[in-house]
């Protein structure tokens, strides 16, 4: 991996799935990495503990700051203090189903949160002479009801408060690029998973459920709509694409995905088979509480632009992703129990 000496990056959402992988990638490239962490009553840094460096270590490369996307003053303070060259906004209330329960909060963090960073950067870029770059974590959920395959030109027809909030943040990012000349890019990423995926997203819920069944802790796994189709990729590869977008001569938006789509049912079937539990039908029950008021039925990425311009290609195949996640959870439960 090519080393990039002395560049400074700031990651909002460093404690999340993608934030942790992106921090690893940037540190390996030689960046000094700053991350914004929400204050919580218990530790919320499990995904980045392996990267932690003692504050007394004079040559440390990772710095953490308390902050929240609801708090414009602190965002501004952190940006002015860190003086980053690259800012990645990966922070969000990122759960689609939860966004129906807390739509206003979702809009405030997932939508307005991005705007708060952009506003702080608008002033900061005058100070740096336009040297700061901004990455917005846009989402395939923005396409919603738009028929597949979806690419950079596909209209947004969001089907959730989360999707609508992401469209707002996406539009603001484009506006700050056009109106103020900010180097601002949006990565429109399709679903991407890993052993670090949050436990309530469907893939991890399935693989964790399987591990609990194998360990004798549960008898059943309760799920919602098994017919939805998603384009599932591997998170670390998608985080590398974020970095590539920020290294382009001009800011631009890119769709990132695998181009393959599978139903939730297919994921379930393959995962139970991989774990050696036989037919999933013995274990899985449908609980309508996991249905959504509106659903995104099918997502398939058209990644021709990313392949051509970024020279980016997905590597991990669907069945390998399932395997990685299943065995990670089975092994984790073996260690714990
Ligand atoms: P994630 O695991 O849910 O991580 C979200 C991060 O945002 C966490 O670090 C979380 O902190 C932080 N956060 C939440 N609310 C915050 C607030 N009010 N102030 C500051 N930080 C806050 O999500 P992810 O899967 O890594 O995804 C990263 C980003 O990409 C998100 O914006 C997501 O919406 C978007 N995205 C994800 C996918 C996907 O398939 N994973 C696809 C497209 C777009 P805590 O750790 O304290 O909760
Ligand atoms: N979470 C969840 N839990 N989803 C379920 C369940 C269940 O028990 N049963 C079925 N599903 C279905 C959902 O209805 C949805 O169609 C599909 O599984 C995927 O759900 P999630 O894994 O929650 O992901 P998502 O597609 O809604 O959202 C993720 O991908 C977006 C990109 O398209 C999140 O990571 C978003 O933050 C991201 O933007």
mmCIF file with all atom_site columns, C-alpha atoms in Angstrom, residues 2 29 77 98 165 302 334:
data_model
loop_
_atom_site.group_PDB
_atom_site.id
_atom_site.type_symbol
_atom_site.label_atom_id
_atom_site.label_alt_id
_atom_site.label_comp_id
_atom_site.label_asym_id
_atom_site.label_entity_id
_atom_site.label_seq_id
_atom_site.pdbx_PDB_ins_code
_atom_site.Cartn_x
_atom_site.Cartn_y
_atom_site.Cartn_z
_atom_site.occupancy
_atom_site.B_iso_or_equiv
_atom_site.pdbx_formal_charge
_atom_site.auth_seq_id
_atom_site.auth_comp_id
_atom_site.auth_asym_id
_atom_site.auth_atom_id
_atom_site.pdbx_PDB_model_num
ATOM 1 C CA . UNK A 1 2   ? 1.403   3.417   -0.997  1.00 0.00 ? 2   UNK A CA 1
ATOM 2 C CA . UNK A 1 29  ? -1.278  4.877   4.283   1.00 0.00 ? 29  UNK A CA 1
ATOM 3 C CA . UNK A 1 77  ? -14.121 23.754  17.077  1.00 0.00 ? 77  UNK A CA 1
ATOM 4 C CA . UNK A 1 98  ? -35.490 2.845   13.278  1.00 0.00 ? 98  UNK A CA 1
ATOM 5 C CA . UNK A 1 165 ? -32.457 12.544  5.091   1.00 0.00 ? 165 UNK A CA 1
ATOM 6 C CA . UNK A 1 302 ? -24.360 -0.144  -11.912 1.00 0.00 ? 302 UNK A CA 1
ATOM 7 C CA . UNK A 1 334 ? -17.456 -20.147 21.223  1.00 0.00 ? 334 UNK A CA 1
#
